Amino acid sequence: MNYCLLLPFMLGIPLLCSCFTATEISQTKKVKHTVHSHSRAKRGWMWNQFFVPEEMNKTNYHIGQLRSDLDNGNNSFQYRLLGAGAERIFVIDERTGDIYAVQKLDREEQSLYTLRAQVIDSSTGKAVEPESEFVIRVSDINDNEPKFLDEPYEAIVPEMSPEGTLVIQVTANDADDPSSGNNARLLYSLLQGQPYFSIEPTTGVIRISSKMDRELQDEYWVIIQAKDMIGQPGALSGTTSVLIKLSDVNDNKPIFKESLYRLTVSESAPTGTSIGKIMAYDNDIGENAEMDYSIEDDSQTFDIITNNETQEGIVILKKKVDFEHQNDYRIRARVRNRHVDERLMKYHVEASTTLIKVQVEDEDEPPVFLLPYYLFEIFEGRPHGSFVGMVSATDPDQKNSPIRYSITRSKLFSTDDNGTIITTSVLDREISAWYNLSVTATEKYNAQQISAVPVYVQVLNVNDHAPEFSEYYDTYVCENAGSGQSIQTISAVDRDESIEDHHFYFNLSVEDTKNSSFIVIDNQDNTAVILTNRTGFSLQEEPVFYLLVLIADNGIPSLTSTNTLTIQVCDCEDYGSTEICRNKSRMLSMGFRTEVTLAILISVMIIFGFIFLILGLKQRRKQTLFPEKGEDFRENIFRYDDEGGGEEDTEAFDIVELRSSTIVRERKARNSAAAEIRSLYRQSLQVGPDSAIFRKFILEKLEEANTDPCAPPFDSLQTYAFEGSGSSAGSLSSLGSAASDQDEYYDYLNELGPRFKRLACMFGSATQANN
């Protein structure tokens, strides 16, 4: 069979109809198929490709025609279209086999459609030919403009870069078919950015075409255009912008804006004081603007340090200034960048400098001593008012104020207005060999200006202390000791200071030179040995010897002292050693110390117990002041201002209540003397009352009234108690005298002295009147 293929060409070219046999088509594609139709063997066949231009706005756009060579035109064949897009995008005329596109196609969405064609005999409903695939390709048209991929673009390039330096590469993309003519071939151009930048037309690489200074302009906006169809007429284009920033390089040196700085400093300012700031400016930024300040002439008085945060130069005082010595200074400061690349050293050959004038301000300064400290010497034992030394201070200011001197916190030294130091008491080197004083100098017209200086006074030694035993010696000698036996080695000490080493001489005192039982041998090494000078000693006859030892030193003049060495005779028994006596002495001493310690502890405990008892009694007394007011003790307290007299004071007192029984005492003879009355009175007090409770109560009340500071100041406290029965003396009380002693004779009271004169007058007169 023969098939006819109608192929339309793009861009409106008329259709070209070509007829091929199935064999020719198959051979063209080098594919063979076997087709069965009407039980007759058929040769295989394959449709070719169809092309349709994209974006065609024509409805039912005719793509081509499918026609079987078996079709004889009797309209018995029916053509069908199968596959993706059939009946939706593409349709076929069942009678003629014409294929149409029913909607606009976009190659960028889908460029190839694979379909299947089938021919059916309408009378029988069977396929005349087997299904065969064919493709419809959407041909490209230039309907997409170039688009840049990585927008927005930003690049950084160092300033002052040479021509040709690469900045950045931009890339655009065209969605059209790159194999279809020049639709996707792009050409780049620079719309904005000349004359500093250029772009390579085919690669999109942007390069520097002229040097740029960041300090003049630090960023640039460059506009790039991309055109397809290599820029031919009708080409589509797209644009993008590129922000190009210039990074800083150290091509500027710091420069002082001021050629002269004026600063001031007080002469009282301490070292390290900041006296002012200077400032240089650098057009660079970041690390390239970091700078260091310095002094050109290496001044010994001033220095400059850099504040790394503000990049300021801080002028500091390196050494104290003195207005009277120099009142103004001129220094020159320079500044340089801290980080400079060797390639940019040409910009930093000469450093910027400036002049600084520093004016010193005068201040009222405290007095200044001529020396930083003073050292004086004086011999010990010098009398009160002795000269020690002299200090001197001056006022450094121009007014030269007078100076007053004083010594603080010292009772042994004083000074006058001239700075002369004298003693106020006798010094003893053995008490203190050095004195550290502080002498202050004060301006007379400005007491706020004070300075002090240390003064060291060394007390020189005078040989004023005689040597003495270095320790207490516990010396024993045995009863059976022989002559020439060593019993003790002694040494001496001297509290004086000696230029040479101390040397002591030992000898017996003049009193012991004759008939001494012991002798002293000087060892010439500051020690001496005590030897016995006889044989045998008696513990019973002479238990203790007192040996007077004379010790002399080597001072100038030499001093001597007499020291007593106590030697105890010891019963050494058969051992022949004094250690037994020493041990006994130690034991006795330890026992005595133990007894003393225990006695002290017991005494302390007794004292504390007594204190606690007193405190408890006082507390009780305060809590229960006059408790008898709430108790029935049958006692009256009378207050009156006169001395009182007789029974009238006791009219309200019922003495009977105090007596448990009535006992009549024997009367004594009238001619008893005053001594006898006093004796009887004492005996009456010694005899206790019948009831100890009454006596205890009365004594407590008397003691309370006498000792309690909180008790009211009563004129009189009268207490009455039963004196008890069996008293050897009659009662001296006037109670009941009216009943029992009315006929008594009381003239003997005049013999008892002035204390009884009142009673003698009262009772004597009454008796005479009655008689």
Tab-separated table of N, CA, C and O in Angstrom, residues 3 7 44 89 153 188 218 230 244 250 265 275 297 301 419 547 560 654:
chain	number	residue	atom	x	y	z
A	3	TYR	N	1.140	5.284	1.221
A	3	TYR	CA	0.619	6.276	2.158
A	3	TYR	C	1.079	7.628	1.699
A	3	TYR	O	2.200	7.806	1.200
A	7	LEU	N	3.176	17.362	4.780
A	7	LEU	CA	4.018	18.031	5.789
A	7	LEU	C	3.931	19.523	5.611
A	7	LEU	O	4.278	20.052	4.555
A	44	GLY	N	4.667	-3.450	6.836
A	44	GLY	CA	4.700	-2.512	7.961
A	44	GLY	C	4.855	-1.090	7.508
A	44	GLY	O	5.422	-0.803	6.460
A	89	ILE	N	-5.702	18.412	22.774
A	89	ILE	CA	-4.853	19.410	22.118
A	89	ILE	C	-4.899	19.214	20.595
A	89	ILE	O	-4.953	20.192	19.853
A	153	TYR	N	22.965	41.490	42.240
A	153	TYR	CA	24.412	41.304	42.195
A	153	TYR	C	25.089	42.378	43.053
A	153	TYR	O	24.678	43.537	43.061
A	188	TYR	N	25.999	40.628	25.872
A	188	TYR	CA	25.948	41.517	27.017
A	188	TYR	C	26.502	42.884	26.655
A	188	TYR	O	27.461	43.009	25.866
A	218	ASP	N	32.541	55.658	47.191
A	218	ASP	CA	32.840	54.329	47.709
A	218	ASP	C	31.986	53.231	47.113
A	218	ASP	O	32.237	52.055	47.368
A	230	ILE	N	21.832	37.454	19.288
A	230	ILE	CA	23.116	38.150	19.172
A	230	ILE	C	22.961	39.619	18.824
A	230	ILE	O	23.775	40.203	18.090
A	244	ILE	N	28.585	47.745	43.054
A	244	ILE	CA	30.022	47.529	43.195
A	244	ILE	C	30.540	48.478	44.269
A	244	ILE	O	30.438	49.702	44.121
A	250	ASN	N	45.077	51.406	52.485
A	250	ASN	CA	45.728	52.452	53.277
A	250	ASN	C	46.539	53.364	52.356
A	250	ASN	O	47.775	53.337	52.349
A	265	VAL	N	49.123	72.293	82.769
A	265	VAL	CA	49.310	71.275	83.777
A	265	VAL	C	49.699	71.950	85.087
A	265	VAL	O	50.456	72.929	85.087
A	275	ILE	N	46.915	65.403	80.686
A	275	ILE	CA	46.827	66.867	80.651
A	275	ILE	C	46.114	67.380	79.413
A	275	ILE	O	45.850	68.586	79.310
A	297	ASP	N	60.985	64.558	70.000
A	297	ASP	CA	62.265	64.829	70.654
A	297	ASP	C	62.493	63.946	71.884
A	297	ASP	O	63.377	64.228	72.700
A	301	THR	N	59.717	64.573	80.057
A	301	THR	CA	58.661	65.098	80.923
A	301	THR	C	57.279	64.668	80.474
A	301	THR	O	56.391	64.452	81.307
A	419	GLY	N	63.475	73.805	114.005
A	419	GLY	CA	63.695	72.416	113.635
A	419	GLY	C	64.678	71.698	114.523
A	419	GLY	O	65.123	70.589	114.176
A	547	LEU	N	77.419	32.805	149.477
A	547	LEU	CA	78.710	33.157	148.902
A	547	LEU	C	78.556	34.429	148.084
A	547	LEU	O	77.728	34.483	147.149
A	560	THR	N	81.184	46.863	138.346
A	560	THR	CA	81.185	45.592	139.083
A	560	THR	C	79.898	45.461	139.866
A	560	THR	O	79.216	46.449	140.159
A	654	ASP	N	1.414	46.831	171.512
A	654	ASP	CA	0.967	45.826	172.468
A	654	ASP	C	2.083	44.832	172.665
A	654	ASP	O	2.287	43.908	171.852
